[in-house]
mmCIF file of N, CA and C in Angstrom:
data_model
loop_
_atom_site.group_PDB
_atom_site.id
_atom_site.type_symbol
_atom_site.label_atom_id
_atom_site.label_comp_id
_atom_site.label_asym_id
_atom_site.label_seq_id
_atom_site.Cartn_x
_atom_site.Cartn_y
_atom_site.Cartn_z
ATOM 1 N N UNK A 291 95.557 0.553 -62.104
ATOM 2 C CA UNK A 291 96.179 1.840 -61.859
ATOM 3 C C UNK A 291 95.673 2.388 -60.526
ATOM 4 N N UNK A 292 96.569 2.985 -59.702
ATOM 5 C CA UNK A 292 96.298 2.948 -58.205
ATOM 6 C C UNK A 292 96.421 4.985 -58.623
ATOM 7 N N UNK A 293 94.724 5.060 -58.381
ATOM 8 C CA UNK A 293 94.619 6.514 -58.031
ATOM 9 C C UNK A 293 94.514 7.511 -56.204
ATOM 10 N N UNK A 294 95.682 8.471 -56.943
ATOM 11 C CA UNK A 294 95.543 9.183 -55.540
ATOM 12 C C UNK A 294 94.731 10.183 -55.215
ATOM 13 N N UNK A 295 94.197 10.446 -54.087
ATOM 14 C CA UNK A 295 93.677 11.486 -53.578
ATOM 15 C C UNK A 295 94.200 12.796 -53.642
ATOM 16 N N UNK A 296 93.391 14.260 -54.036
ATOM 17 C CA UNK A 296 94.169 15.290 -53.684
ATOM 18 C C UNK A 296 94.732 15.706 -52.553
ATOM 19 N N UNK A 297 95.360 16.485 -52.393
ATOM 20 C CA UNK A 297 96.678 16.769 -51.112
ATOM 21 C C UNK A 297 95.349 17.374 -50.146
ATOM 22 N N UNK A 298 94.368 18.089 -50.948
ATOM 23 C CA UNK A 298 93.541 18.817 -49.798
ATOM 24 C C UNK A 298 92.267 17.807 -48.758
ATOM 25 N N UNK A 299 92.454 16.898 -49.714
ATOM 26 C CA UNK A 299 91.156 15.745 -49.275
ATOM 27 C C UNK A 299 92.390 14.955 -48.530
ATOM 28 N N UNK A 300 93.649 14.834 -48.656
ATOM 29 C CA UNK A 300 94.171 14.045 -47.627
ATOM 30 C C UNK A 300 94.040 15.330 -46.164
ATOM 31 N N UNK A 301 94.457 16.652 -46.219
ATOM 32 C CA UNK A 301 94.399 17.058 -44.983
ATOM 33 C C UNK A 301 93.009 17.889 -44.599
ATOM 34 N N UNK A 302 92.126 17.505 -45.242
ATOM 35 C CA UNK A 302 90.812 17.523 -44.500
ATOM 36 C C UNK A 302 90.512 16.225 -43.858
ATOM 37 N N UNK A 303 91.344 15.161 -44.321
ATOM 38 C CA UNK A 303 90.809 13.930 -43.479
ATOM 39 C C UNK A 303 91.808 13.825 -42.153
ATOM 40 N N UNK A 304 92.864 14.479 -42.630
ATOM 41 C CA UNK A 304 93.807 14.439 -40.971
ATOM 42 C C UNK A 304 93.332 15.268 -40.273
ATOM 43 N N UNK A 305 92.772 16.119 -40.714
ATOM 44 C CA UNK A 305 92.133 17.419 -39.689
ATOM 45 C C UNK A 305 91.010 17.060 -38.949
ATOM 46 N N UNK A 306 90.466 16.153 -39.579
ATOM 47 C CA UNK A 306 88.996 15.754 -38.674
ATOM 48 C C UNK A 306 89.583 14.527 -37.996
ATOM 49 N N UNK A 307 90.157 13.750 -38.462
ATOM 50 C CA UNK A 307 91.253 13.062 -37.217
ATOM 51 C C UNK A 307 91.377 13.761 -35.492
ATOM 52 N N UNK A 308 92.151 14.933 -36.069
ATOM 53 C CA UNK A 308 93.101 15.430 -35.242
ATOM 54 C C UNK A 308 91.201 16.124 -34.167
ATOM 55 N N UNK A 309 90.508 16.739 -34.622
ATOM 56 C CA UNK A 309 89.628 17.523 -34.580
ATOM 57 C C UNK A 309 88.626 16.166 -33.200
ATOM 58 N N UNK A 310 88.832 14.909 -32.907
ATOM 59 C CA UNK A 310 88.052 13.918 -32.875
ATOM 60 C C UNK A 310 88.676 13.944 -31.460
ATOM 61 N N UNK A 311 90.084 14.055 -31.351
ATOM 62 C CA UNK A 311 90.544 14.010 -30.157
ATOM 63 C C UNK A 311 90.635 15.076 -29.066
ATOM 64 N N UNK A 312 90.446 15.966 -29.506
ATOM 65 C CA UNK A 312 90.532 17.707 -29.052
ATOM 66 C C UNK A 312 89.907 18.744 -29.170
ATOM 67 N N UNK A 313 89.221 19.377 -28.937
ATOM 68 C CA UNK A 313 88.365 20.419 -28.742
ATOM 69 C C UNK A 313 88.622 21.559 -27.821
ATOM 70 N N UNK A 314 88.188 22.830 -28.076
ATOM 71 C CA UNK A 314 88.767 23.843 -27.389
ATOM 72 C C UNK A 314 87.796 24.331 -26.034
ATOM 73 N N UNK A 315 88.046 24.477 -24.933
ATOM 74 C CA UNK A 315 86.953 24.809 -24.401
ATOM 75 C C UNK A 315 87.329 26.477 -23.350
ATOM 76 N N UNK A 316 86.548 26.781 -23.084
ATOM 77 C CA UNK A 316 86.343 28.454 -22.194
ATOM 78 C C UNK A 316 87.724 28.051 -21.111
ATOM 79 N N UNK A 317 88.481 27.043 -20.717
ATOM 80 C CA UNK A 317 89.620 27.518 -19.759
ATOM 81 C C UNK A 317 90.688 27.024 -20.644
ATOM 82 N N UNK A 318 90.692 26.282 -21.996
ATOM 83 C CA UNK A 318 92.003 26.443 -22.503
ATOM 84 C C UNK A 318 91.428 25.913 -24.289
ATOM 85 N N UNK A 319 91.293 27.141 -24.566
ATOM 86 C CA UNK A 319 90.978 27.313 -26.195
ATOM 87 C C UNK A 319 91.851 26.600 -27.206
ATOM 88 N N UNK A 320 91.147 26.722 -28.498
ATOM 89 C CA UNK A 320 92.198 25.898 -29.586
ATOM 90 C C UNK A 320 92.603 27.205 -29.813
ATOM 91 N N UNK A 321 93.683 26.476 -30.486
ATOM 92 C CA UNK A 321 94.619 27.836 -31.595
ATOM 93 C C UNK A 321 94.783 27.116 -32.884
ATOM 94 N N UNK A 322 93.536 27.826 -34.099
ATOM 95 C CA UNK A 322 93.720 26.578 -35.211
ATOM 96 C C UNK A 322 93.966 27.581 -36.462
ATOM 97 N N UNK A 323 95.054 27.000 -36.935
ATOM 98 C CA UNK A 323 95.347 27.706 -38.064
ATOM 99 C C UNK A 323 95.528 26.891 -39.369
ATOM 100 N N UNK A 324 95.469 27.518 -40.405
ATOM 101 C CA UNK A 324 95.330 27.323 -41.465
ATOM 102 C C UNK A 324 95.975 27.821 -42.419
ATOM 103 N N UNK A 325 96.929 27.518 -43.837
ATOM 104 C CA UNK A 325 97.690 28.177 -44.716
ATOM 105 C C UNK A 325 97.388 27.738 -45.750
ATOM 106 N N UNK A 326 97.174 28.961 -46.682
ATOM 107 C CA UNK A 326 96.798 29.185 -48.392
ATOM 108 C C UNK A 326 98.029 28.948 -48.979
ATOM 109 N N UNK A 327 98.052 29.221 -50.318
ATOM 110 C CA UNK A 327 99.085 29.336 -50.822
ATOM 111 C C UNK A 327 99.888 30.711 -50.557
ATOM 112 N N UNK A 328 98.776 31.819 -50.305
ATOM 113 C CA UNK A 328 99.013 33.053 -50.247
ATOM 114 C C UNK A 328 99.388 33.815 -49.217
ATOM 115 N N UNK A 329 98.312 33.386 -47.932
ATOM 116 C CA UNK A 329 98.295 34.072 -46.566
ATOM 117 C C UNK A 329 98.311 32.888 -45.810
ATOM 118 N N UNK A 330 98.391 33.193 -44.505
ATOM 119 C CA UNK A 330 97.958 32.586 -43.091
ATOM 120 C C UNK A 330 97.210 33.242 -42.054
ATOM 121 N N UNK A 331 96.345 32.004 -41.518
ATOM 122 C CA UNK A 331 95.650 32.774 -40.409
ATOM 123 C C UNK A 331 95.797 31.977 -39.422
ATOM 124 N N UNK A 332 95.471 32.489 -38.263
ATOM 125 C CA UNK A 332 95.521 31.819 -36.692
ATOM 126 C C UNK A 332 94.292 32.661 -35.762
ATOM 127 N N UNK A 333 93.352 31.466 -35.097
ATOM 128 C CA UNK A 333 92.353 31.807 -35.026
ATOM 129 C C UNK A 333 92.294 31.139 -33.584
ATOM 130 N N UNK A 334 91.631 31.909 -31.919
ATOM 131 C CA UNK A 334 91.307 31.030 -31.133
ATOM 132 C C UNK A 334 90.148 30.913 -30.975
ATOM 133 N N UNK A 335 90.100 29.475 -30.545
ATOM 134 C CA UNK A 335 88.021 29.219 -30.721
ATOM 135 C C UNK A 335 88.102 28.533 -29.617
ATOM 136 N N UNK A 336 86.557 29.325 -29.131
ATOM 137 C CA UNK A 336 85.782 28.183 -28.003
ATOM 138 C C UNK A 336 85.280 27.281 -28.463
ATOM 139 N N UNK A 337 84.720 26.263 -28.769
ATOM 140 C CA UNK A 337 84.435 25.197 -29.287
ATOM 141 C C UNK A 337 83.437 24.778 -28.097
ATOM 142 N N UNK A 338 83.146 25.157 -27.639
ATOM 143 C CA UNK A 338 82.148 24.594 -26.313
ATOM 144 C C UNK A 338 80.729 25.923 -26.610
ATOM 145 N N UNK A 339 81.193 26.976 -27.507
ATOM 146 C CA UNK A 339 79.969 27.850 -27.775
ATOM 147 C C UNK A 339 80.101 27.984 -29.202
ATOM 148 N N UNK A 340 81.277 27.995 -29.995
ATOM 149 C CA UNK A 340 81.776 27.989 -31.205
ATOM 150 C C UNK A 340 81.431 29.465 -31.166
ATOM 151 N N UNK A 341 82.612 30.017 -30.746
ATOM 152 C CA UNK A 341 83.081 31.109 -31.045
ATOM 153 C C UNK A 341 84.580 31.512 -30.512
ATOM 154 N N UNK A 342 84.651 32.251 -32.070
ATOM 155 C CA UNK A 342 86.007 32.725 -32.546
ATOM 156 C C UNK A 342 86.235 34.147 -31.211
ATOM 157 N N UNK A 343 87.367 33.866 -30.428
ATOM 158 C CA UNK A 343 87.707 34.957 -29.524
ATOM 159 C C UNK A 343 88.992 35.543 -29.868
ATOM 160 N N UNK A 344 89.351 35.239 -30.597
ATOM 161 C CA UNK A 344 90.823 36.266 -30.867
ATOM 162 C C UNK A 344 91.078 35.505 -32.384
ATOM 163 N N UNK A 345 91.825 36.495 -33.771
ATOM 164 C CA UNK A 345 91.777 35.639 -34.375
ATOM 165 C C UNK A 345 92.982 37.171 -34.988
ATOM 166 N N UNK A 346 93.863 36.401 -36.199
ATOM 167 C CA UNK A 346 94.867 36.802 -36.908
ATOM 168 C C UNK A 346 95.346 36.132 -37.858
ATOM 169 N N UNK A 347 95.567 37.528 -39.435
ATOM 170 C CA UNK A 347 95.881 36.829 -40.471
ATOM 171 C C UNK A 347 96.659 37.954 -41.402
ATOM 172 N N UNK A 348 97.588 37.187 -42.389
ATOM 173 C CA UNK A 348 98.111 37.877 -42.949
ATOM 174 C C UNK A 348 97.601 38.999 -43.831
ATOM 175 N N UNK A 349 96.448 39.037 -44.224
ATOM 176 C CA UNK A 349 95.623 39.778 -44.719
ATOM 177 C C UNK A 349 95.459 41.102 -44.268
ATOM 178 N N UNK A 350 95.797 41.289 -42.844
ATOM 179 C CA UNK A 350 95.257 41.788 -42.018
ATOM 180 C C UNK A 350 96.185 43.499 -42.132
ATOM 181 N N UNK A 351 96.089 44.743 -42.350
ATOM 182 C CA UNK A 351 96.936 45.891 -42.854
ATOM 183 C C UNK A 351 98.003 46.102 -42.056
ATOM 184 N N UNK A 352 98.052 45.789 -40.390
ATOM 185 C CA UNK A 352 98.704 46.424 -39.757
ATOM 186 C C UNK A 352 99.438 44.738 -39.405
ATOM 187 N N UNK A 353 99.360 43.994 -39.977
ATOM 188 C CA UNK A 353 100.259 42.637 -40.014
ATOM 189 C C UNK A 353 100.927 42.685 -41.872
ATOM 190 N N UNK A 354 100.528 42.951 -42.737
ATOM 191 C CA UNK A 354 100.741 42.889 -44.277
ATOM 192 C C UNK A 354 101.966 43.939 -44.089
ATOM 193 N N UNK A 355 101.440 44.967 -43.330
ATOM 194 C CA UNK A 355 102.645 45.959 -43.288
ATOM 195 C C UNK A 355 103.967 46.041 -43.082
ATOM 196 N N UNK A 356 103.669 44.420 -41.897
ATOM 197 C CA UNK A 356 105.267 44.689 -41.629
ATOM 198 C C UNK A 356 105.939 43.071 -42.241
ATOM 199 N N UNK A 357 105.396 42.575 -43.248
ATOM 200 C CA UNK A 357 105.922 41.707 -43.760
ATOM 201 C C UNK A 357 105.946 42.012 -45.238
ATOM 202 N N UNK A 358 107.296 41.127 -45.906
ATOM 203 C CA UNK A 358 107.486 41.706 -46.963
ATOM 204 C C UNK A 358 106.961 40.592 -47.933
ATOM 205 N N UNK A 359 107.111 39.284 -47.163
ATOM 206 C CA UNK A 359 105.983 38.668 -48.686
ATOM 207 C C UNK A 359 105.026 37.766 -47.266
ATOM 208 N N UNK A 360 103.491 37.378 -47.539
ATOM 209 C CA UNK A 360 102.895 36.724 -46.813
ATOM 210 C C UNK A 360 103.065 35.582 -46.671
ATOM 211 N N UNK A 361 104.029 34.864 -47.607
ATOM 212 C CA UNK A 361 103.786 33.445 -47.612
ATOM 213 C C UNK A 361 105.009 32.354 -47.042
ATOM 214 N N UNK A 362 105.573 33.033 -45.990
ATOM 215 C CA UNK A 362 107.188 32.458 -46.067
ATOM 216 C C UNK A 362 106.886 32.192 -44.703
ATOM 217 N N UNK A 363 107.804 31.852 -44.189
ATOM 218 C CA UNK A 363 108.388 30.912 -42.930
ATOM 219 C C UNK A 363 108.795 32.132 -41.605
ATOM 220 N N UNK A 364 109.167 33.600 -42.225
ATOM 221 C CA UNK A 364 109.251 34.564 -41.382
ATOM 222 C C UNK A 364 107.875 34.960 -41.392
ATOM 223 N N UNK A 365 106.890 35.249 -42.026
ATOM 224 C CA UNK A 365 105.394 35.983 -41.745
ATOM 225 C C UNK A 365 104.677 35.252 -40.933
ATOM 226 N N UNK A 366 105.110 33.952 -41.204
ATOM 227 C CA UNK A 366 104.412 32.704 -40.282
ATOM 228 C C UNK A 366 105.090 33.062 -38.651
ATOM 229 N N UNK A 367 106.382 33.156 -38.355
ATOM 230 C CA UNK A 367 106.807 34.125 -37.481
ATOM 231 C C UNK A 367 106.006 34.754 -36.586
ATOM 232 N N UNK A 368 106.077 35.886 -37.641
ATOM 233 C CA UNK A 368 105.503 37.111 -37.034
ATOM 234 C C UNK A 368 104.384 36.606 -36.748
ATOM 235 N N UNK A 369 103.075 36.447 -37.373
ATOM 236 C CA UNK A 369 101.830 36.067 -37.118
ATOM 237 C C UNK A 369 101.788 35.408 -35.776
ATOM 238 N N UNK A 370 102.724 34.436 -35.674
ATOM 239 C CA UNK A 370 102.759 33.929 -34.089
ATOM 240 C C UNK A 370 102.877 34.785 -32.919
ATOM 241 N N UNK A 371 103.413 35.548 -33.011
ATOM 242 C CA UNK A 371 103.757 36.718 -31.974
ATOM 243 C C UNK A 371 102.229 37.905 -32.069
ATOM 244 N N UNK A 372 102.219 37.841 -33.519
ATOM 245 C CA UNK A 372 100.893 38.776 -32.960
ATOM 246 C C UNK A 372 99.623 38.175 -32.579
ATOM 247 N N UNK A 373 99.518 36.847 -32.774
ATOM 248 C CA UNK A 373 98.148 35.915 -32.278
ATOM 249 C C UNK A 373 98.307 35.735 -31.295
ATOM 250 N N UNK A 374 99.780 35.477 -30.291
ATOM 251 C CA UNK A 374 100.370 35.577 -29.388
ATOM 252 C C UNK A 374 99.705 36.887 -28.219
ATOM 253 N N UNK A 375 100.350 38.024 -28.890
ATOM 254 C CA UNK A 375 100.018 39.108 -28.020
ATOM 255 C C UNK A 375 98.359 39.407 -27.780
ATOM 256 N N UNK A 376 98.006 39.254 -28.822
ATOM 257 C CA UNK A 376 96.115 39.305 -29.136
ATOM 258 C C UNK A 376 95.948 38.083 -27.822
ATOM 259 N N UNK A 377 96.062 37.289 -27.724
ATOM 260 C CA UNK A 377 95.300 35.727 -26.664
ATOM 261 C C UNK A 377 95.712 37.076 -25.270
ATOM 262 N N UNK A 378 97.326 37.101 -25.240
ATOM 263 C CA UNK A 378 97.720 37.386 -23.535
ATOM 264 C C UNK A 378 96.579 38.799 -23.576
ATOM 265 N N UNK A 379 96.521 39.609 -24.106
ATOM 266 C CA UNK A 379 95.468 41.028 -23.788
ATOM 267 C C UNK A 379 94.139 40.694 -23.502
ATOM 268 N N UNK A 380 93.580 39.601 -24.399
ATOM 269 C CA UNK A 380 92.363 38.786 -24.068
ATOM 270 C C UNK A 380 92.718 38.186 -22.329
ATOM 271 N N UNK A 381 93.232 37.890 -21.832
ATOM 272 C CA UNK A 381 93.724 37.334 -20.713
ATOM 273 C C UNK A 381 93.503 35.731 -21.272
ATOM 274 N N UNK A 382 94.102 34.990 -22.284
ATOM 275 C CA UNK A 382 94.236 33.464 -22.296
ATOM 276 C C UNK A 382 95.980 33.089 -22.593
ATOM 277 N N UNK A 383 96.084 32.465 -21.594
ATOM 278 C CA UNK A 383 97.196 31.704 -21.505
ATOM 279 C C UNK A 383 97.990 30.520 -21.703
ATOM 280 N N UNK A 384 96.542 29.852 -22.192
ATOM 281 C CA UNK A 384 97.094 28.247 -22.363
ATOM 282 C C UNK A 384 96.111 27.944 -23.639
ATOM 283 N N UNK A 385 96.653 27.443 -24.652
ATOM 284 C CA UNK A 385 95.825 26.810 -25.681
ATOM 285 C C UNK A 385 96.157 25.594 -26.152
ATOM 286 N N UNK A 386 95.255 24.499 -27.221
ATOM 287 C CA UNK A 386 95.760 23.971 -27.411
ATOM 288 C C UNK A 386 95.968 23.815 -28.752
ATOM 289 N N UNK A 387 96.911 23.076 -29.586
ATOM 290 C CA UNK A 387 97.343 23.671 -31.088
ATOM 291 C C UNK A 387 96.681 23.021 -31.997
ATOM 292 N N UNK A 388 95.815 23.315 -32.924
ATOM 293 C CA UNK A 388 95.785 22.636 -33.919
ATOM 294 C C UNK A 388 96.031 22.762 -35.399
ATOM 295 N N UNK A 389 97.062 21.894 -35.656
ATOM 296 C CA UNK A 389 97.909 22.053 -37.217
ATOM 297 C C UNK A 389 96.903 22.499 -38.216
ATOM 298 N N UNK A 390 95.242 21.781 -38.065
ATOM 299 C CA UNK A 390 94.783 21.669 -39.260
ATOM 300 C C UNK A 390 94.905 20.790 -40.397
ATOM 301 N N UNK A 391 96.041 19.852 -39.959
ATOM 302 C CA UNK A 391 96.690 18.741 -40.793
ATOM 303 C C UNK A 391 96.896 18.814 -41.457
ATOM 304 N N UNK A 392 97.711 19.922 -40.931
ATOM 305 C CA UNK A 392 99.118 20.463 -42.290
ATOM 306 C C UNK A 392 100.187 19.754 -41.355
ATOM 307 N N UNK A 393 101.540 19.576 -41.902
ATOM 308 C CA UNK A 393 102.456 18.604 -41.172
ATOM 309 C C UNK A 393 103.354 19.996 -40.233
ATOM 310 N N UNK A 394 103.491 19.015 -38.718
ATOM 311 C CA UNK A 394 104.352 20.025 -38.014
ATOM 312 C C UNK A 394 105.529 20.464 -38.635
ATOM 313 N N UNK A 395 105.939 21.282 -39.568
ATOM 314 C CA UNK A 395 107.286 21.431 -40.161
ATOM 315 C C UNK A 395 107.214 23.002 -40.666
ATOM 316 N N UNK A 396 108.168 23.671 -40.795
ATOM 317 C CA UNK A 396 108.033 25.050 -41.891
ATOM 318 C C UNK A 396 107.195 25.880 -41.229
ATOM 319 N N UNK A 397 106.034 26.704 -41.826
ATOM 320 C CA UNK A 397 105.736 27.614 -41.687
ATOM 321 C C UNK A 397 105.141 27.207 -40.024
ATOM 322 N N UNK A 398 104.049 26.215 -40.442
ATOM 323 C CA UNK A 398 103.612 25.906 -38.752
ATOM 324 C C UNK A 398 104.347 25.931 -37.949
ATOM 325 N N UNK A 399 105.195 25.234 -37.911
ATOM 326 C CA UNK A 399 106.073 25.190 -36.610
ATOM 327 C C UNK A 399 106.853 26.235 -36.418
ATOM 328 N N UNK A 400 106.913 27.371 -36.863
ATOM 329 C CA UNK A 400 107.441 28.500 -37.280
ATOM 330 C C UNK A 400 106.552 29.338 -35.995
ATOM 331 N N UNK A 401 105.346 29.313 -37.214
ATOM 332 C CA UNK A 401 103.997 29.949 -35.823
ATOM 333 C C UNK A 401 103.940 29.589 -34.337
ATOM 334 N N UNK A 402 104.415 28.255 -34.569
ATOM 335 C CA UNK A 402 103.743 27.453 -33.159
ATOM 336 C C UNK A 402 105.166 28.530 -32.115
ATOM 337 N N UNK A 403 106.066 27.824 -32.535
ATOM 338 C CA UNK A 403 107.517 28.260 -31.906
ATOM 339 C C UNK A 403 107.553 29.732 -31.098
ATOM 340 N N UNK A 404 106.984 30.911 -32.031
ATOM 341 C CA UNK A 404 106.767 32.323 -32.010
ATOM 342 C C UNK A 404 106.149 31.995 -31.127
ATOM 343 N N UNK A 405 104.476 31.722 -31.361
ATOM 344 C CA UNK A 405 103.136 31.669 -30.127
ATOM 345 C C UNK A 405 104.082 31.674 -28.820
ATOM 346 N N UNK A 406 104.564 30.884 -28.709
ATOM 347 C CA UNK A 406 105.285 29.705 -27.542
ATOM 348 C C UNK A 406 106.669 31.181 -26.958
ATOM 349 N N UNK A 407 107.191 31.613 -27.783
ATOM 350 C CA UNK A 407 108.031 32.406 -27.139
ATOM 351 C C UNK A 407 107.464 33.806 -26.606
ATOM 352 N N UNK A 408 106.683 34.229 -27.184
ATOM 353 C CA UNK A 408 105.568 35.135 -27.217
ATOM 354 C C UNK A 408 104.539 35.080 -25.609
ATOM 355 N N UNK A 409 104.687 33.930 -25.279
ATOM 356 C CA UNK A 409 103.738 33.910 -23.781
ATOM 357 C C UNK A 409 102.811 32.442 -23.922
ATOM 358 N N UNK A 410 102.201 31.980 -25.483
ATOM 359 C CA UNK A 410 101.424 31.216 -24.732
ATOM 360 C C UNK A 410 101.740 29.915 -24.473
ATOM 361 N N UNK A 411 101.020 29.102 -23.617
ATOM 362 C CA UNK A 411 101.408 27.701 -23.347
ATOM 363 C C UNK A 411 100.551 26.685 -23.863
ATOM 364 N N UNK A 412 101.209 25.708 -24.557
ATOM 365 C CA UNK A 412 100.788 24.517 -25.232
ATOM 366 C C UNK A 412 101.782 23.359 -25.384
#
């Protein structure tokens, strides 16, 4: 009998994959996000000091507010635009993305898309 792995131990192992090739550093940060069942967050990190410089999540009152459920494909949206606007006020312009090894599809690419129309470059 051929046993499988849980879904979360498969994308903790793509994430440290992905994590092996890329790193964020002080002239072009990661943008790494992550999704619950419940919320989403999007977070930019230096990775050259490991620290979090701009970060956003559905949790968050004045983001919860203007969405009507946290867990959909539009909040993922929005969240892009406001992690978006948070980087350009920080003055960062270029990041680079990381899924977290969740698959590019749906909500992520949702975020990524927003980020991307929003100002930043990746």
């Amino acid at each position: 009998m051929v046993s499988k792995q849980s879904r979360t131990k498969v994308r903790v192992k793509k994430h440290m994959k992905l994590r092996n090739r890329f790193s964020g550093t002080a002239e072009r940060p990661r943008l790494a996000v992550f999704r619950s069942n419940n919320h989403m967050y999007a977070q930019i990190i230096d990775d050259t000091v490991g620290n979090t410089l701009v970060s956003a999540s559905t949790l968050q009152k004045e983001v919860k507010g203007q969405l009507e459920k946290t867990n959909d494909v539009a909040a993922a949206a929005y969240l892009g635009t406001v992690i978006a606007k948070k980087a350009l006020d920080a003055g960062i312009t270029t990041v680079v993305f990381d899924r977290g090894g969740f698959i590019y599809q749906g909500k992520i690419k949702a975020l990524a898309d927003a980020a991307r129309e929003a100002g930043l470059e990746f």
